[in-house]
Amino acid sequence: MAQWLMTLPTKPIRSLRPTLETAFHIDYDWWSKGDRDLRVYLRSHLCAEHREQLAEANLDGDLVDSIDPATAEVKRVDALVLLMQAHCAQQPSFISEHSSIVDAAFRIFLTNDNQPLTSRELAERIDRDADTILRTIGGKQVYQGIRPTAG
Ligand SMILES: [Zn+2]
Protein backbone atom coordinates (compact mmCIF):
# COMPACT_ATOMS: atom_id res chain seq x y z
CA MET A 1 0.00 0.00 0.00
CA ALA A 2 1.31 3.44 -0.85
CA GLN A 3 2.62 5.28 2.14
CA TRP A 4 0.49 8.39 1.56
CA LEU A 5 -2.73 6.38 1.78
CA MET A 6 -1.95 5.48 5.38
CA THR A 7 -1.33 9.05 6.43
CA LEU A 8 -4.58 10.47 5.15
CA PRO A 9 -6.45 12.28 7.89
CA THR A 10 -9.03 10.08 9.54
CA LYS A 11 -11.15 12.95 10.85
CA PRO A 12 -14.68 12.40 9.62
CA ILE A 13 -15.95 14.92 7.11
CA ARG A 14 -18.57 17.03 8.84
CA SER A 15 -21.92 16.46 7.27
CA LEU A 16 -23.55 19.58 5.92
CA ARG A 17 -26.96 18.00 6.02
CA PRO A 18 -29.16 19.76 8.53
CA THR A 19 -30.30 17.67 11.49
CA LEU A 20 -33.06 18.07 14.06
CA GLU A 21 -30.63 20.25 16.02
CA THR A 22 -29.89 22.61 13.13
CA ALA A 23 -31.29 26.08 13.69
CA PHE A 24 -33.15 27.76 10.85
CA HIS A 25 -34.18 31.34 10.20
CA ILE A 26 -35.34 33.55 7.35
CA ASP A 27 -32.39 34.50 5.20
CA TYR A 28 -33.36 37.90 3.87
CA ASP A 29 -30.35 37.85 1.54
CA TRP A 30 -32.01 35.00 -0.29
CA TRP A 31 -34.95 37.29 -0.92
CA SER A 32 -32.82 40.13 -2.19
CA LYS A 33 -31.41 37.88 -4.90
CA GLY A 34 -33.23 37.27 -8.13
CA ASP A 35 -36.80 38.07 -8.88
CA ARG A 36 -38.27 37.38 -5.50
CA ASP A 37 -40.87 39.70 -4.12
CA LEU A 38 -40.76 39.64 -0.35
CA ARG A 39 -43.38 42.41 -0.09
CA VAL A 40 -45.98 40.37 -1.93
CA TYR A 41 -45.23 37.32 0.16
CA LEU A 42 -45.29 39.35 3.40
CA ARG A 43 -48.71 40.70 2.55
CA SER A 44 -50.02 37.19 2.07
CA HIS A 45 -49.45 36.62 5.80
CA LEU A 46 -51.75 39.44 6.87
CA CYS A 47 -55.11 38.45 8.32
CA ALA A 48 -58.04 38.68 5.91
CA GLU A 49 -59.23 41.90 7.51
CA HIS A 50 -55.91 43.67 7.10
CA ARG A 51 -55.27 42.29 3.66
CA GLU A 52 -58.49 43.90 2.54
CA GLN A 53 -57.94 47.10 4.49
CA LEU A 54 -54.41 47.54 3.17
CA ALA A 55 -54.97 46.32 -0.37
CA GLU A 56 -54.58 49.85 -1.71
CA ALA A 57 -52.16 51.13 0.92
CA ASN A 58 -48.55 51.66 0.04
CA LEU A 59 -46.85 50.30 3.15
CA ASP A 60 -44.12 48.60 1.32
CA GLY A 61 -40.80 49.10 2.98
CA ASP A 62 -42.05 51.56 5.60
CA LEU A 63 -40.05 51.42 8.79
CA VAL A 64 -41.41 52.49 12.16
CA ASP A 65 -39.89 52.76 15.62
CA SER A 66 -40.56 49.88 17.92
CA ILE A 67 -39.50 49.60 21.53
CA ASP A 68 -38.27 46.19 22.60
CA PRO A 69 -40.18 45.46 25.82
CA ALA A 70 -37.29 43.42 27.22
CA THR A 71 -34.38 45.78 26.56
CA ALA A 72 -36.21 49.10 26.02
CA GLU A 73 -34.10 49.39 22.91
CA VAL A 74 -35.65 51.29 20.01
CA LYS A 75 -35.48 49.43 16.73
CA ARG A 76 -36.59 50.26 13.22
CA VAL A 77 -39.10 47.63 12.24
CA ASP A 78 -40.97 46.97 9.05
CA ALA A 79 -44.46 48.40 9.44
CA LEU A 80 -46.10 45.35 7.92
CA VAL A 81 -44.24 43.00 10.25
CA LEU A 82 -45.13 45.13 13.25
CA LEU A 83 -48.78 45.11 12.31
CA MET A 84 -48.64 41.35 11.96
CA GLN A 85 -47.04 40.96 15.37
CA ALA A 86 -49.55 43.28 16.99
CA HIS A 87 -52.67 41.92 15.34
CA CYS A 88 -52.61 39.24 12.68
CA ALA A 89 -50.39 36.86 14.63
CA GLN A 90 -52.84 37.05 17.54
CA GLN A 91 -55.65 35.65 15.41
CA PRO A 92 -56.40 31.99 16.01
CA SER A 93 -56.11 31.21 12.31
CA PHE A 94 -52.58 32.66 11.96
CA ILE A 95 -50.95 29.25 12.29
CA SER A 96 -53.55 26.71 11.29
CA GLU A 97 -53.42 23.11 10.22
CA HIS A 98 -54.23 24.38 6.74
CA SER A 99 -51.04 26.43 6.45
CA SER A 100 -48.20 24.72 4.67
CA ILE A 101 -45.17 23.92 6.82
CA VAL A 102 -43.19 26.57 4.97
CA ASP A 103 -45.80 29.27 5.49
CA ALA A 104 -46.29 28.33 9.13
CA ALA A 105 -42.55 28.36 9.81
CA PHE A 106 -42.18 31.68 8.02
CA ARG A 107 -44.91 33.18 10.20
CA ILE A 108 -43.18 31.97 13.33
CA PHE A 109 -39.93 33.65 12.29
CA LEU A 110 -41.76 36.83 11.29
CA THR A 111 -43.27 37.18 14.70
CA ASN A 112 -40.32 36.09 16.83
CA ASP A 113 -37.97 38.66 15.25
CA ASN A 114 -36.32 35.91 13.23
CA GLN A 115 -34.80 34.15 16.25
CA PRO A 116 -33.25 30.89 14.99
CA LEU A 117 -35.20 27.73 15.81
CA THR A 118 -34.54 24.05 15.23
CA SER A 119 -37.02 21.72 13.55
CA ARG A 120 -37.90 20.39 17.01
CA GLU A 121 -38.66 23.86 18.31
CA LEU A 122 -40.66 24.70 15.21
CA ALA A 123 -42.57 21.44 15.62
CA GLU A 124 -43.82 22.54 19.04
CA ARG A 125 -44.90 25.92 17.76
CA ILE A 126 -46.68 24.83 14.60
CA ASP A 127 -47.86 21.46 15.85
CA ARG A 128 -46.29 19.35 13.11
CA ASP A 129 -43.86 16.49 13.08
CA ALA A 130 -40.22 17.58 13.50
CA ASP A 131 -38.91 15.08 10.92
CA THR A 132 -41.41 16.28 8.34
CA ILE A 133 -40.39 19.88 9.01
CA LEU A 134 -36.72 18.97 8.64
CA ARG A 135 -37.37 17.14 5.37
CA THR A 136 -39.26 20.18 4.08
CA ILE A 137 -36.93 23.02 5.02
CA GLY A 138 -33.69 21.07 5.34
CA GLY A 139 -33.47 19.89 1.74
CA LYS A 140 -31.54 21.34 -1.17
CA GLN A 141 -34.40 23.50 -2.30
CA VAL A 142 -34.78 26.71 -0.28
CA TYR A 143 -38.38 27.68 0.40
CA GLN A 144 -39.21 31.34 1.09
CA GLY A 145 -35.68 31.99 2.29
CA ILE A 146 -35.88 29.59 5.25
CA ARG A 147 -32.35 28.25 5.67
CA PRO A 148 -29.96 26.97 8.32
CA THR A 149 -28.42 29.86 10.23
CA ALA A 150 -24.82 28.88 9.53
CA GLY A 151 -24.10 28.65 5.83
ZN1 LIG B 1 -54.46 41.74 11.17
PDB file of C-alpha atoms and ligand atoms in Angstrom:
ATOM      1  CA  MET A   1       0.000   0.000   0.000  1.00  0.00           C
ATOM      2  CA  ALA A   2       1.306   3.438  -0.848  1.00  0.00           C
ATOM      3  CA  GLN A   3       2.617   5.279   2.143  1.00  0.00           C
ATOM      4  CA  TRP A   4       0.488   8.389   1.558  1.00  0.00           C
ATOM      5  CA  LEU A   5      -2.726   6.384   1.782  1.00  0.00           C
ATOM      6  CA  MET A   6      -1.954   5.481   5.379  1.00  0.00           C
ATOM      7  CA  THR A   7      -1.330   9.050   6.432  1.00  0.00           C
ATOM      8  CA  LEU A   8      -4.581  10.472   5.146  1.00  0.00           C
ATOM      9  CA  PRO A   9      -6.448  12.275   7.886  1.00  0.00           C
ATOM     10  CA  THR A  10      -9.033  10.083   9.542  1.00  0.00           C
ATOM     11  CA  LYS A  11     -11.147  12.950  10.847  1.00  0.00           C
ATOM     12  CA  PRO A  12     -14.681  12.403   9.621  1.00  0.00           C
ATOM     13  CA  ILE A  13     -15.951  14.917   7.111  1.00  0.00           C
ATOM     14  CA  ARG A  14     -18.567  17.027   8.840  1.00  0.00           C
ATOM     15  CA  SER A  15     -21.917  16.463   7.267  1.00  0.00           C
ATOM     16  CA  LEU A  16     -23.548  19.582   5.918  1.00  0.00           C
ATOM     17  CA  ARG A  17     -26.961  17.996   6.017  1.00  0.00           C
ATOM     18  CA  PRO A  18     -29.161  19.756   8.530  1.00  0.00           C
ATOM     19  CA  THR A  19     -30.303  17.674  11.491  1.00  0.00           C
ATOM     20  CA  LEU A  20     -33.058  18.072  14.064  1.00  0.00           C
ATOM     21  CA  GLU A  21     -30.628  20.248  16.022  1.00  0.00           C
ATOM     22  CA  THR A  22     -29.895  22.607  13.131  1.00  0.00           C
ATOM     23  CA  ALA A  23     -31.286  26.080  13.693  1.00  0.00           C
ATOM     24  CA  PHE A  24     -33.151  27.764  10.853  1.00  0.00           C
ATOM     25  CA  HIS A  25     -34.180  31.343  10.202  1.00  0.00           C
ATOM     26  CA  ILE A  26     -35.343  33.555   7.348  1.00  0.00           C
ATOM     27  CA  ASP A  27     -32.390  34.495   5.195  1.00  0.00           C
ATOM     28  CA  TYR A  28     -33.359  37.904   3.870  1.00  0.00           C
ATOM     29  CA  ASP A  29     -30.347  37.850   1.545  1.00  0.00           C
ATOM     30  CA  TRP A  30     -32.008  34.999  -0.287  1.00  0.00           C
ATOM     31  CA  TRP A  31     -34.953  37.286  -0.923  1.00  0.00           C
ATOM     32  CA  SER A  32     -32.821  40.127  -2.191  1.00  0.00           C
ATOM     33  CA  LYS A  33     -31.413  37.882  -4.896  1.00  0.00           C
ATOM     34  CA  GLY A  34     -33.231  37.274  -8.126  1.00  0.00           C
ATOM     35  CA  ASP A  35     -36.798  38.070  -8.876  1.00  0.00           C
ATOM     36  CA  ARG A  36     -38.267  37.380  -5.496  1.00  0.00           C
ATOM     37  CA  ASP A  37     -40.872  39.701  -4.122  1.00  0.00           C
ATOM     38  CA  LEU A  38     -40.756  39.644  -0.351  1.00  0.00           C
ATOM     39  CA  ARG A  39     -43.375  42.408  -0.090  1.00  0.00           C
ATOM     40  CA  VAL A  40     -45.981  40.373  -1.932  1.00  0.00           C
ATOM     41  CA  TYR A  41     -45.228  37.319   0.158  1.00  0.00           C
ATOM     42  CA  LEU A  42     -45.295  39.348   3.397  1.00  0.00           C
ATOM     43  CA  ARG A  43     -48.707  40.699   2.551  1.00  0.00           C
ATOM     44  CA  SER A  44     -50.022  37.186   2.073  1.00  0.00           C
ATOM     45  CA  HIS A  45     -49.452  36.618   5.803  1.00  0.00           C
ATOM     46  CA  LEU A  46     -51.747  39.438   6.874  1.00  0.00           C
ATOM     47  CA  CYS A  47     -55.107  38.447   8.316  1.00  0.00           C
ATOM     48  CA  ALA A  48     -58.044  38.685   5.909  1.00  0.00           C
ATOM     49  CA  GLU A  49     -59.233  41.904   7.510  1.00  0.00           C
ATOM     50  CA  HIS A  50     -55.908  43.670   7.097  1.00  0.00           C
ATOM     51  CA  ARG A  51     -55.271  42.285   3.662  1.00  0.00           C
ATOM     52  CA  GLU A  52     -58.493  43.895   2.545  1.00  0.00           C
ATOM     53  CA  GLN A  53     -57.939  47.101   4.494  1.00  0.00           C
ATOM     54  CA  LEU A  54     -54.406  47.543   3.167  1.00  0.00           C
ATOM     55  CA  ALA A  55     -54.973  46.316  -0.366  1.00  0.00           C
ATOM     56  CA  GLU A  56     -54.577  49.847  -1.705  1.00  0.00           C
ATOM     57  CA  ALA A  57     -52.156  51.128   0.921  1.00  0.00           C
ATOM     58  CA  ASN A  58     -48.552  51.661   0.040  1.00  0.00           C
ATOM     59  CA  LEU A  59     -46.855  50.303   3.154  1.00  0.00           C
ATOM     60  CA  ASP A  60     -44.116  48.595   1.315  1.00  0.00           C
ATOM     61  CA  GLY A  61     -40.795  49.098   2.976  1.00  0.00           C
ATOM     62  CA  ASP A  62     -42.046  51.557   5.598  1.00  0.00           C
ATOM     63  CA  LEU A  63     -40.052  51.422   8.788  1.00  0.00           C
ATOM     64  CA  VAL A  64     -41.406  52.492  12.158  1.00  0.00           C
ATOM     65  CA  ASP A  65     -39.890  52.758  15.620  1.00  0.00           C
ATOM     66  CA  SER A  66     -40.561  49.876  17.916  1.00  0.00           C
ATOM     67  CA  ILE A  67     -39.497  49.596  21.528  1.00  0.00           C
ATOM     68  CA  ASP A  68     -38.272  46.195  22.602  1.00  0.00           C
ATOM     69  CA  PRO A  69     -40.182  45.460  25.824  1.00  0.00           C
ATOM     70  CA  ALA A  70     -37.288  43.422  27.223  1.00  0.00           C
ATOM     71  CA  THR A  71     -34.379  45.776  26.561  1.00  0.00           C
ATOM     72  CA  ALA A  72     -36.214  49.102  26.023  1.00  0.00           C
ATOM     73  CA  GLU A  73     -34.099  49.395  22.906  1.00  0.00           C
ATOM     74  CA  VAL A  74     -35.652  51.292  20.013  1.00  0.00           C
ATOM     75  CA  LYS A  75     -35.483  49.432  16.731  1.00  0.00           C
ATOM     76  CA  ARG A  76     -36.595  50.256  13.225  1.00  0.00           C
ATOM     77  CA  VAL A  77     -39.101  47.634  12.241  1.00  0.00           C
ATOM     78  CA  ASP A  78     -40.967  46.969   9.047  1.00  0.00           C
ATOM     79  CA  ALA A  79     -44.461  48.404   9.440  1.00  0.00           C
ATOM     80  CA  LEU A  80     -46.099  45.345   7.921  1.00  0.00           C
ATOM     81  CA  VAL A  81     -44.237  43.002  10.250  1.00  0.00           C
ATOM     82  CA  LEU A  82     -45.125  45.131  13.254  1.00  0.00           C
ATOM     83  CA  LEU A  83     -48.776  45.108  12.312  1.00  0.00           C
ATOM     84  CA  MET A  84     -48.638  41.346  11.964  1.00  0.00           C
ATOM     85  CA  GLN A  85     -47.038  40.960  15.367  1.00  0.00           C
ATOM     86  CA  ALA A  86     -49.550  43.283  16.993  1.00  0.00           C
ATOM     87  CA  HIS A  87     -52.665  41.923  15.345  1.00  0.00           C
ATOM     88  CA  CYS A  88     -52.611  39.240  12.683  1.00  0.00           C
ATOM     89  CA  ALA A  89     -50.386  36.860  14.635  1.00  0.00           C
ATOM     90  CA  GLN A  90     -52.842  37.053  17.543  1.00  0.00           C
ATOM     91  CA  GLN A  91     -55.646  35.654  15.407  1.00  0.00           C
ATOM     92  CA  PRO A  92     -56.397  31.986  16.009  1.00  0.00           C
ATOM     93  CA  SER A  93     -56.111  31.213  12.307  1.00  0.00           C
ATOM     94  CA  PHE A  94     -52.583  32.664  11.957  1.00  0.00           C
ATOM     95  CA  ILE A  95     -50.952  29.247  12.293  1.00  0.00           C
ATOM     96  CA  SER A  96     -53.552  26.714  11.290  1.00  0.00           C
ATOM     97  CA  GLU A  97     -53.419  23.115  10.223  1.00  0.00           C
ATOM     98  CA  HIS A  98     -54.232  24.384   6.736  1.00  0.00           C
ATOM     99  CA  SER A  99     -51.042  26.431   6.446  1.00  0.00           C
ATOM    100  CA  SER A 100     -48.198  24.719   4.671  1.00  0.00           C
ATOM    101  CA  ILE A 101     -45.174  23.917   6.819  1.00  0.00           C
ATOM    102  CA  VAL A 102     -43.187  26.568   4.975  1.00  0.00           C
ATOM    103  CA  ASP A 103     -45.805  29.270   5.490  1.00  0.00           C
ATOM    104  CA  ALA A 104     -46.292  28.332   9.131  1.00  0.00           C
ATOM    105  CA  ALA A 105     -42.550  28.355   9.812  1.00  0.00           C
ATOM    106  CA  PHE A 106     -42.179  31.684   8.022  1.00  0.00           C
ATOM    107  CA  ARG A 107     -44.911  33.177  10.196  1.00  0.00           C
ATOM    108  CA  ILE A 108     -43.178  31.966  13.332  1.00  0.00           C
ATOM    109  CA  PHE A 109     -39.930  33.655  12.290  1.00  0.00           C
ATOM    110  CA  LEU A 110     -41.757  36.834  11.295  1.00  0.00           C
ATOM    111  CA  THR A 111     -43.274  37.183  14.702  1.00  0.00           C
ATOM    112  CA  ASN A 112     -40.320  36.085  16.831  1.00  0.00           C
ATOM    113  CA  ASP A 113     -37.968  38.656  15.249  1.00  0.00           C
ATOM    114  CA  ASN A 114     -36.317  35.910  13.233  1.00  0.00           C
ATOM    115  CA  GLN A 115     -34.804  34.154  16.247  1.00  0.00           C
ATOM    116  CA  PRO A 116     -33.249  30.889  14.985  1.00  0.00           C
ATOM    117  CA  LEU A 117     -35.203  27.733  15.814  1.00  0.00           C
ATOM    118  CA  THR A 118     -34.540  24.050  15.231  1.00  0.00           C
ATOM    119  CA  SER A 119     -37.016  21.716  13.554  1.00  0.00           C
ATOM    120  CA  ARG A 120     -37.903  20.394  17.006  1.00  0.00           C
ATOM    121  CA  GLU A 121     -38.659  23.864  18.311  1.00  0.00           C
ATOM    122  CA  LEU A 122     -40.663  24.700  15.209  1.00  0.00           C
ATOM    123  CA  ALA A 123     -42.572  21.436  15.620  1.00  0.00           C
ATOM    124  CA  GLU A 124     -43.820  22.540  19.039  1.00  0.00           C
ATOM    125  CA  ARG A 125     -44.897  25.915  17.758  1.00  0.00           C
ATOM    126  CA  ILE A 126     -46.682  24.834  14.596  1.00  0.00           C
ATOM    127  CA  ASP A 127     -47.857  21.461  15.848  1.00  0.00           C
ATOM    128  CA  ARG A 128     -46.286  19.351  13.112  1.00  0.00           C
ATOM    129  CA  ASP A 129     -43.858  16.486  13.075  1.00  0.00           C
ATOM    130  CA  ALA A 130     -40.219  17.581  13.502  1.00  0.00           C
ATOM    131  CA  ASP A 131     -38.906  15.084  10.921  1.00  0.00           C
ATOM    132  CA  THR A 132     -41.406  16.278   8.339  1.00  0.00           C
ATOM    133  CA  ILE A 133     -40.391  19.875   9.011  1.00  0.00           C
ATOM    134  CA  LEU A 134     -36.723  18.973   8.638  1.00  0.00           C
ATOM    135  CA  ARG A 135     -37.369  17.142   5.365  1.00  0.00           C
ATOM    136  CA  THR A 136     -39.265  20.179   4.076  1.00  0.00           C
ATOM    137  CA  ILE A 137     -36.929  23.018   5.020  1.00  0.00           C
ATOM    138  CA  GLY A 138     -33.686  21.073   5.338  1.00  0.00           C
ATOM    139  CA  GLY A 139     -33.468  19.887   1.744  1.00  0.00           C
ATOM    140  CA  LYS A 140     -31.536  21.336  -1.171  1.00  0.00           C
ATOM    141  CA  GLN A 141     -34.401  23.500  -2.298  1.00  0.00           C
ATOM    142  CA  VAL A 142     -34.783  26.713  -0.279  1.00  0.00           C
ATOM    143  CA  TYR A 143     -38.381  27.683   0.397  1.00  0.00           C
ATOM    144  CA  GLN A 144     -39.215  31.337   1.088  1.00  0.00           C
ATOM    145  CA  GLY A 145     -35.677  31.990   2.292  1.00  0.00           C
ATOM    146  CA  ILE A 146     -35.881  29.593   5.247  1.00  0.00           C
ATOM    147  CA  ARG A 147     -32.348  28.251   5.672  1.00  0.00           C
ATOM    148  CA  PRO A 148     -29.964  26.965   8.319  1.00  0.00           C
ATOM    149  CA  THR A 149     -28.422  29.859  10.230  1.00  0.00           C
ATOM    150  CA  ALA A 150     -24.822  28.876   9.530  1.00  0.00           C
ATOM    151  CA  GLY A 151     -24.099  28.649   5.834  1.00  0.00           C
TER     152      GLY A 151
HETATM  153 ZN    ZN B   1     -54.459  41.738  11.169  1.00  0.00          ZN
END
